[in-house]
Short mmCIF file of C-alpha atoms in Angstrom, two decimals:
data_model
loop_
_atom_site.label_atom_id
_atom_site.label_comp_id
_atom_site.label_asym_id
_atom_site.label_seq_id
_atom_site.Cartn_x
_atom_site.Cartn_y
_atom_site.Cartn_z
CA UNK E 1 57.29 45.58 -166.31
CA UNK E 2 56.78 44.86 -169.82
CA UNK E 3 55.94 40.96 -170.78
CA UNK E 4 55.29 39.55 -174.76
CA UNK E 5 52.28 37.42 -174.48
CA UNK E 6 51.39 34.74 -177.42
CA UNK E 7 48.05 34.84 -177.34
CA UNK E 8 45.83 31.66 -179.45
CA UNK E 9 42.10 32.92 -179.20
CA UNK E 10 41.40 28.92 -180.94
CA UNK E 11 38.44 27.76 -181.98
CA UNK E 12 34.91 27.87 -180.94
CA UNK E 13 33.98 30.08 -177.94
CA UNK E 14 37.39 30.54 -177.70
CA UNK E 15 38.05 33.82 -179.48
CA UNK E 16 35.00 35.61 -177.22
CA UNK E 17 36.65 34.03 -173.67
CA UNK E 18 40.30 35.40 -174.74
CA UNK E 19 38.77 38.49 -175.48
CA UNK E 20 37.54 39.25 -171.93
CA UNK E 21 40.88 37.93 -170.29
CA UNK E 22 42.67 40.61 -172.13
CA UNK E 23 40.58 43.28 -171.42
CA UNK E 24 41.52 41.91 -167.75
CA UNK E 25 45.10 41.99 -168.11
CA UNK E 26 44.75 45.22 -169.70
CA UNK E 27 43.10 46.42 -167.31
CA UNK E 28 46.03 45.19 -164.54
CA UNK E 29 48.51 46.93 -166.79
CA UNK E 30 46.62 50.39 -166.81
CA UNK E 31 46.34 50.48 -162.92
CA UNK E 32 49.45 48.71 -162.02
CA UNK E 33 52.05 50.39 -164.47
CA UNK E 34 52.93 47.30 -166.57
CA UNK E 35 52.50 46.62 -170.02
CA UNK E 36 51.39 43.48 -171.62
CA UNK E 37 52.28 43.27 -175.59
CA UNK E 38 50.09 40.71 -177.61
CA UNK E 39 50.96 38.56 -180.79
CA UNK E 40 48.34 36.32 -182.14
CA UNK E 41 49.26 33.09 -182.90
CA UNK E 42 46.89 30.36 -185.49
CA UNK E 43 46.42 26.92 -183.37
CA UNK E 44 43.80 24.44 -184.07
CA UNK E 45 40.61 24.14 -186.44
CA UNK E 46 41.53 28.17 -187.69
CA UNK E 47 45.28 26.77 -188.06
CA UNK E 48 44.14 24.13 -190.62
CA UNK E 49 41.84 25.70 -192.52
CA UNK E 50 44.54 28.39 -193.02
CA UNK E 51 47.61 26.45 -193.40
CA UNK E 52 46.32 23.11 -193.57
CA UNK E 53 48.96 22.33 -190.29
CA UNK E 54 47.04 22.67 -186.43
CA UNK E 55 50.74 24.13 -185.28
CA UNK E 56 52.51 25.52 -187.94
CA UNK E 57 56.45 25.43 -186.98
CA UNK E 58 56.08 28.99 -187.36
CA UNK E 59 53.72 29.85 -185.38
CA UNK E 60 55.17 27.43 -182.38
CA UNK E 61 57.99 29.36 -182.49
CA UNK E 62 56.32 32.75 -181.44
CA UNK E 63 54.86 30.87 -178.70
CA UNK E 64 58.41 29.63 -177.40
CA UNK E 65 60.27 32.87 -177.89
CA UNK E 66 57.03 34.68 -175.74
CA UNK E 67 57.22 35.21 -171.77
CA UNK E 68 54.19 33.17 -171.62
CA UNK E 69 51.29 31.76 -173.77
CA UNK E 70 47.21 32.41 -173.15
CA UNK E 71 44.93 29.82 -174.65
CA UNK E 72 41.02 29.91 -175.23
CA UNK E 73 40.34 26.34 -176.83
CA UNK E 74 40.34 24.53 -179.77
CA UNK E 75 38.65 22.07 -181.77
CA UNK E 76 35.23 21.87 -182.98
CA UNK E 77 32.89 19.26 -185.48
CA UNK E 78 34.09 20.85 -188.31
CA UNK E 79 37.26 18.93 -188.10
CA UNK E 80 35.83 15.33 -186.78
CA UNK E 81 36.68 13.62 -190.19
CA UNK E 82 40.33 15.15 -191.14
CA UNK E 83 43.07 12.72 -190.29
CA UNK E 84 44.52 11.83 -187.12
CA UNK E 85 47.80 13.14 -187.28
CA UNK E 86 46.26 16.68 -188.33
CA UNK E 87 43.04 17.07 -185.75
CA UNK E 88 43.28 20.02 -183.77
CA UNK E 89 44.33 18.74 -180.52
CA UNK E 90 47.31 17.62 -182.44
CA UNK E 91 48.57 21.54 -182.10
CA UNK E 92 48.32 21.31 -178.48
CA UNK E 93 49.76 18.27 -177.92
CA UNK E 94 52.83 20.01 -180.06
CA UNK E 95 52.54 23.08 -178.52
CA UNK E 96 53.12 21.24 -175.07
CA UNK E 97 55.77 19.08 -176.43
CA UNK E 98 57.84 22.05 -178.06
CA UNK E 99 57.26 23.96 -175.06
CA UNK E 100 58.59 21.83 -173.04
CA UNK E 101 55.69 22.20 -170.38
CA UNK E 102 55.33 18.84 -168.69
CA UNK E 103 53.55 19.68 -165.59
CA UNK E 104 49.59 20.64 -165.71
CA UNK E 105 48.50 21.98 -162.29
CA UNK E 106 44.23 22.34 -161.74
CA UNK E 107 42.90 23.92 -159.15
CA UNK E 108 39.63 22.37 -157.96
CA UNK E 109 38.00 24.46 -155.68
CA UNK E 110 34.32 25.75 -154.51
CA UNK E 111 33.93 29.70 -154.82
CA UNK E 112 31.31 30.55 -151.21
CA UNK E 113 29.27 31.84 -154.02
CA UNK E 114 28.32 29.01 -156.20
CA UNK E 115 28.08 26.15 -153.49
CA UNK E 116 24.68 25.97 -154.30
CA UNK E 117 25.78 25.03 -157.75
CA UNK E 118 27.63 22.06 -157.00
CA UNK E 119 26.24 18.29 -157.64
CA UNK E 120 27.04 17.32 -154.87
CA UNK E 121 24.71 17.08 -150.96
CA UNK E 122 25.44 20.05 -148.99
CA UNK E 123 26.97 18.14 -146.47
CA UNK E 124 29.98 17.11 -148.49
CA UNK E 125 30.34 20.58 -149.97
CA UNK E 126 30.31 22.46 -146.51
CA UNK E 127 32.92 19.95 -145.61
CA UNK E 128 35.25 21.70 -148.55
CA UNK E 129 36.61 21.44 -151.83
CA UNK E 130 39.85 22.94 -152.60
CA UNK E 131 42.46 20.96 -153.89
CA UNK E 132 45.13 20.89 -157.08
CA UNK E 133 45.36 18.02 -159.70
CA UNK E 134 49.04 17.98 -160.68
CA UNK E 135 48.92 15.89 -164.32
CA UNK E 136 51.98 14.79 -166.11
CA UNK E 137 51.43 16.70 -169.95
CA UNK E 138 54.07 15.15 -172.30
CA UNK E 139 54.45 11.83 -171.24
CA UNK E 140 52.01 8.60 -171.36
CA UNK E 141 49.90 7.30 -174.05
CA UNK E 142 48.63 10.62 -175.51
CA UNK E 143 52.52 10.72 -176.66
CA UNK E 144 53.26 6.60 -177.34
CA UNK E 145 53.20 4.79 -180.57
CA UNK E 146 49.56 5.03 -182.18
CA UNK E 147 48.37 2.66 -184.91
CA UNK E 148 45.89 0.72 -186.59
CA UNK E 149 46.34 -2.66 -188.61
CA UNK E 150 43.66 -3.78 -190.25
CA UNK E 151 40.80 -4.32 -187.18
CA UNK E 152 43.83 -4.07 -184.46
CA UNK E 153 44.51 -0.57 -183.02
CA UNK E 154 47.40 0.02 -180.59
CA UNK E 155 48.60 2.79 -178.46
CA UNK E 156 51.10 2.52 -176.10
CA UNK E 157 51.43 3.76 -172.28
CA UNK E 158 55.50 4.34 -171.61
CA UNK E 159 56.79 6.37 -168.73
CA UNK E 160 60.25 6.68 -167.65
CA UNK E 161 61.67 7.15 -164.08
CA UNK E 162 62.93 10.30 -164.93
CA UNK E 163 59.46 11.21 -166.79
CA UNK E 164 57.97 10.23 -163.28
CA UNK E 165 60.80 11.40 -161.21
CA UNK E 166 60.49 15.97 -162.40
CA UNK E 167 56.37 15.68 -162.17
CA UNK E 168 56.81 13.65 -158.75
CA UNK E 169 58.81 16.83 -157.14
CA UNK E 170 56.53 19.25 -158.46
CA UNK E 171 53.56 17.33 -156.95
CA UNK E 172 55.80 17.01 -153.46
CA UNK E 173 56.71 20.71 -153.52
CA UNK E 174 53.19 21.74 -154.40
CA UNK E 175 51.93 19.85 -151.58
CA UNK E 176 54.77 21.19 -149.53
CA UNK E 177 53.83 24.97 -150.03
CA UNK E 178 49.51 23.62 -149.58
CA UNK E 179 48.80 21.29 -146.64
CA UNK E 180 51.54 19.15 -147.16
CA UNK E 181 49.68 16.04 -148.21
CA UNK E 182 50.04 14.13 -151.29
CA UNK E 183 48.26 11.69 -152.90
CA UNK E 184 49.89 10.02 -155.87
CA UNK E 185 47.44 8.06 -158.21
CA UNK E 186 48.02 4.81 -160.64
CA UNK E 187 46.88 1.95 -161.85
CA UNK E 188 49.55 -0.83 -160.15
CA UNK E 189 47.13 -3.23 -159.25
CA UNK E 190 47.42 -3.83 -163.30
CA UNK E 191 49.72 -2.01 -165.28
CA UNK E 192 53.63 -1.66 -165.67
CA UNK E 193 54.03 1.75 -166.03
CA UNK E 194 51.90 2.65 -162.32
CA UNK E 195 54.26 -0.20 -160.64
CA UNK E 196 57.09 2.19 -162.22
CA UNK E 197 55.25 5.04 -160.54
CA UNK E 198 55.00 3.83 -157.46
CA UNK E 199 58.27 3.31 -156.77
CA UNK E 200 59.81 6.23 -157.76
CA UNK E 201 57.30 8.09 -156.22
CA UNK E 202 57.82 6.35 -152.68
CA UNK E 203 61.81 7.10 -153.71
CA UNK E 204 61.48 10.83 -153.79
CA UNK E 205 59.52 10.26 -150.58
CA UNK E 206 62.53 10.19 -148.76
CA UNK E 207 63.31 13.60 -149.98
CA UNK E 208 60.14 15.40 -148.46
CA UNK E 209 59.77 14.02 -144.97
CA UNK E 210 57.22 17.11 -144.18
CA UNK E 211 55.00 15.64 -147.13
CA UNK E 212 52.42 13.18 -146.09
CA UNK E 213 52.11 10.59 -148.93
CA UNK E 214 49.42 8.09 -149.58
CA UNK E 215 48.92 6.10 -152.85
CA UNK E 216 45.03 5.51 -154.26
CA UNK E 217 44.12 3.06 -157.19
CA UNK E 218 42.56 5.64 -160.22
CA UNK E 219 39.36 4.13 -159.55
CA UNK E 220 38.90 4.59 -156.08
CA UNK E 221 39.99 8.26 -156.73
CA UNK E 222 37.35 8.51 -159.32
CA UNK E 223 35.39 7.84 -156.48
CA UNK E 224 36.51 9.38 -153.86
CA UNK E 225 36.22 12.90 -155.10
CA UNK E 226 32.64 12.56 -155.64
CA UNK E 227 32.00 10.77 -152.37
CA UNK E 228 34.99 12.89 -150.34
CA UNK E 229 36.73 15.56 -151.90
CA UNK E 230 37.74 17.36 -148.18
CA UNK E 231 40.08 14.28 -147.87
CA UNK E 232 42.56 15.58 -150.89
CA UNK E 233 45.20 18.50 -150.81
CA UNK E 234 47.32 17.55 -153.77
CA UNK E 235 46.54 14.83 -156.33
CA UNK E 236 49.70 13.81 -158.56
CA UNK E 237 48.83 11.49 -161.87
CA UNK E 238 49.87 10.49 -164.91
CA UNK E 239 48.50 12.11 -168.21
CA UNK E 240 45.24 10.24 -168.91
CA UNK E 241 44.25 9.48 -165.46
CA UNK E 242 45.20 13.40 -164.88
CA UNK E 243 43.21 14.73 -167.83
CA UNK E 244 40.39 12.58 -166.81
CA UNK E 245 40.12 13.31 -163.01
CA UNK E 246 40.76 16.91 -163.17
CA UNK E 247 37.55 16.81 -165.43
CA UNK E 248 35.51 15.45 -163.35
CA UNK E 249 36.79 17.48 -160.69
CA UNK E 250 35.90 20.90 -162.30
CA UNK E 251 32.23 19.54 -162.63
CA UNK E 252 31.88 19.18 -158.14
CA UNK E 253 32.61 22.77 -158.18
CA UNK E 254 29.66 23.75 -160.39
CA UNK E 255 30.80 24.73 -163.38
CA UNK E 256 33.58 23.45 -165.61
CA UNK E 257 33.38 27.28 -167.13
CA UNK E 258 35.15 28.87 -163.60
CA UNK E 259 38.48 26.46 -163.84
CA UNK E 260 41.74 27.68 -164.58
CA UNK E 261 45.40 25.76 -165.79
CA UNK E 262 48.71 26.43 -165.83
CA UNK E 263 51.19 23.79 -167.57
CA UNK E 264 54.69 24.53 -166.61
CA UNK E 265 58.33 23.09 -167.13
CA UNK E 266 62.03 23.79 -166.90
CA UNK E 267 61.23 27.93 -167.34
CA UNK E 268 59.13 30.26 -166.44
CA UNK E 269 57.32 30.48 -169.72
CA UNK E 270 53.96 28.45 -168.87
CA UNK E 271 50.97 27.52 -170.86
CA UNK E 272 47.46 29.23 -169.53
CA UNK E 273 44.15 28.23 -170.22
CA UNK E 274 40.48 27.05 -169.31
CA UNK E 275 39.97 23.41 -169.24
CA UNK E 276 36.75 23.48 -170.94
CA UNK E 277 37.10 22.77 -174.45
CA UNK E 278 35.53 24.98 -177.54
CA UNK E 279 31.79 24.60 -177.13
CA UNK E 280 30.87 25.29 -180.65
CA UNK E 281 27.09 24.71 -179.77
CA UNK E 282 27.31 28.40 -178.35
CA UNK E 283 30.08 30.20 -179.87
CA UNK E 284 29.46 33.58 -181.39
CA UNK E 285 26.40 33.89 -178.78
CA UNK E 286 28.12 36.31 -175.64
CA UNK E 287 26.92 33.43 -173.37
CA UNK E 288 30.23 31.90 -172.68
CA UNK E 289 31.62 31.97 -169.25
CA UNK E 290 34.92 33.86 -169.44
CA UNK E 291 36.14 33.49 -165.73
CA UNK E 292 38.04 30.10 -166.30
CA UNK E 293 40.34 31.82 -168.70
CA UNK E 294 40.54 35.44 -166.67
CA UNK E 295 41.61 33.08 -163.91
CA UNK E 296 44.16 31.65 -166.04
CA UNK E 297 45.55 35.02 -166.93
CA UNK E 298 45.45 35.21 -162.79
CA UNK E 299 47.44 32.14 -163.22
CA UNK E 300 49.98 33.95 -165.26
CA UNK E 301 50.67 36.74 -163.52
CA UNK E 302 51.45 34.58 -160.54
CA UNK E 303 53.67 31.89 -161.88
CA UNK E 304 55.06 33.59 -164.49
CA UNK E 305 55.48 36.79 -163.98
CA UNK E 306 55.98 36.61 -160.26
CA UNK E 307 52.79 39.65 -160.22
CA UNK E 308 51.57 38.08 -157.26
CA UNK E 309 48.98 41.31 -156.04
CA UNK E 310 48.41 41.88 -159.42
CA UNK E 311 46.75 38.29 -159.49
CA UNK E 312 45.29 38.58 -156.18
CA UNK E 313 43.67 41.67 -157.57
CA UNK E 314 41.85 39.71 -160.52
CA UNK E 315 40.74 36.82 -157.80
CA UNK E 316 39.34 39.51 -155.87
CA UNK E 317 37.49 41.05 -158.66
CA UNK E 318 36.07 38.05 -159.81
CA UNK E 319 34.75 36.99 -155.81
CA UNK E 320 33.08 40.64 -155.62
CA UNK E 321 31.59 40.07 -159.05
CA UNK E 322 30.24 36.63 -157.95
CA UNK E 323 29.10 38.26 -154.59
CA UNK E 324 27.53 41.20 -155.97
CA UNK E 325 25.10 38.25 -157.73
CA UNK E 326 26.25 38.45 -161.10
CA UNK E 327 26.29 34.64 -162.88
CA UNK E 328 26.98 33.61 -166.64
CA UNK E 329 23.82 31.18 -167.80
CA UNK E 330 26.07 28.07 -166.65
CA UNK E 331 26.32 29.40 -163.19
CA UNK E 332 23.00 31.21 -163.17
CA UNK E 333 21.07 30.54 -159.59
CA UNK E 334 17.23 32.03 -158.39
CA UNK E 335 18.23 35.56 -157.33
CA UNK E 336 21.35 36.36 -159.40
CA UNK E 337 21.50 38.39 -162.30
CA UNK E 338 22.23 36.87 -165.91
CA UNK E 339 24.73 38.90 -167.79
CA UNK E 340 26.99 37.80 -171.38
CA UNK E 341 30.21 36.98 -171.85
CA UNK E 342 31.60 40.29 -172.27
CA UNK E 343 29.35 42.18 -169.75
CA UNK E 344 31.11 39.49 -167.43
CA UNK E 345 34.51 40.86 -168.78
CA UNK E 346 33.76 44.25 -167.81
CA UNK E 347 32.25 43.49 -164.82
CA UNK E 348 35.52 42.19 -163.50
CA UNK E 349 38.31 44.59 -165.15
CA UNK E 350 35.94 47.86 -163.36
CA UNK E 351 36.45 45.96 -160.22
CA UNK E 352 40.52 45.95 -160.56
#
């Protein structure tokens, strides 16, 4: 099999992280017989100082004509004071948009070998954590009106059924192929737009009778996961509320560094990356935990490329790397063995 992979190594730590998923994926094609052609693409901080643009029109387009896209992170200080419209997140938020991805899908779960690691008592960890945070990605107020008048800002939250309606099925047949148990999550108690969401959500309902659904206020979730993760299989959410809980999510399971994403729409061309963000208090260092984004390229294989023992073989790897005691400084626990960024890398490509 031969896939074209658009590969934006970003900002910050982000170049080192990319690094060691490739050397993964290389890795996967030399034993598995597949090969994996690279084009580097400018998004971000590196994008502006370059071309003064954080997504180039040019360089979206090698993204959408790729099989599939790998992303480290961008962003950093360096940019804090350029305008709005041209901060670095602004080329993701247009590299979602133009790739049409509008469903975000985060695992949150607790690896045996870093329980210890988690915030959380004991007791609620041995219970289990191991759910999936669909968000909605192109909707919501990260994409309404923004502006400022004088000492008034505004930015506007707007969802429409249909906006609801394609991230609603993917959270129903998500849950459908998990434990079949979905929790949808809003703010209707107060806002418009999570009335909207409710409905439509109890509407496609109908369609999944297998699917358990319950609805939870975004507060009460906040808590909940903290107090009860066990209770969740599938979370489904709007952008901010999405963005915001799968965050907090990634932090009960010990490190922020080990989660993977995958952003999907209409094709099988999906957007994969960490959700950490750039970290440019340690880029440059080795100390960067690469597994988030390996796990993405896991991700990849899986959803995009339909490689599913390809991407059990990377899981694998990284479990027997965790059990042999090996630990980045962000996972590091009495007994384990502190390695760098890249020794991490290798670590888990020898184990493929």
């Amino acid at each position: 099999m031969t896939k074209n992979i658009a590969v934006i190594r970003g900002d910050g730590i982000g170049p080192e992280i990319v690094g060691q998923a490739i050397r993964v994926l290389d890795r996967v094609a030399e034993v598995y017989g597949h090969t994996f052609n690279y084009t580097d693409v400018d998004m971000g901080g590196c994008a502006i100082d370059k071309y003064g643009d954080p997504l180039p029109q040019s360089e979206l387009e090698k993204c959408v004509g790729s099989d599939s896209v790998l992303l480290g992170a961008v962003g950093g200080n360096k940019w804090n004071d350029v305008p709005g419209n041209m901060r670095p997140e602004k080329g993701l938020l247009r590299l979602r948009a133009g790739m049409g991805v509008y469903s975000n899908n985060r695992p949150a779960k607790i690896w045996p070998q870093l329980a210890d690691a988690s915030p959380l008592k004991k007791s609620i960890v041995d219970e289990g954590i191991d759910f999936i945070i669909v968000r909605e990605l192109i909707g919501g107020i990260y994409f309404g009106e923004h502006k400022t008048e004088g000492d008034v800002a505004t930015d506007v939250l707007k969802y429409s059924e249909a906006e609801i309606e394609r991230i609603g099925r993917i959270g129903f047949e998500t849950a459908r192929k998990r434990g079949k148990r979905l929790c949808s999550v809003e703010k209707s108690n107060v806002l418009d737009s999570s009335r909207l969401w409710k409905k439509v959500m109890h509407g496609l309902c109908e369609e999944y009778p297998d699917v358990e659904l319950s609805d939870m206020l975004v507060d009460n979730c906040a808590m909940q996961i903290v107090k009860n993760p066990a209770q969740f299989d599938v979370i489904v959410t709007e952008n901010m509320f999405g963005d915001i809980l799968s965050d907090e999510a990634s932090m009960i399971t010990g490190s922020i560094g080990m989660i993977p994403s995958s952003s999907l729409g209409a094709t099988s061309c999906g957007l994969y990356e960490p959700i950490h963000g750039s970290a440019p208090d340690i880029a440059g260092q080795d100390i960067a935990n690469p597994i988030g984004t390996i796990l993405s390229a896991a991700m990849m294989l899986r959803f995009s490329f339909d490689l599913d023992r390809e991407a059990d073989a990377v899981e694998a790897a990284v479990q027997k790397v965790l059990s042999e005691g090996f630990r980045t400084g962000d996972i590091m626990s009495v007994g384990c063995r502190k390695v760098s960024t890249s020794e991490m890398g290798d670590l888990i490509a020898e184990r493929i």
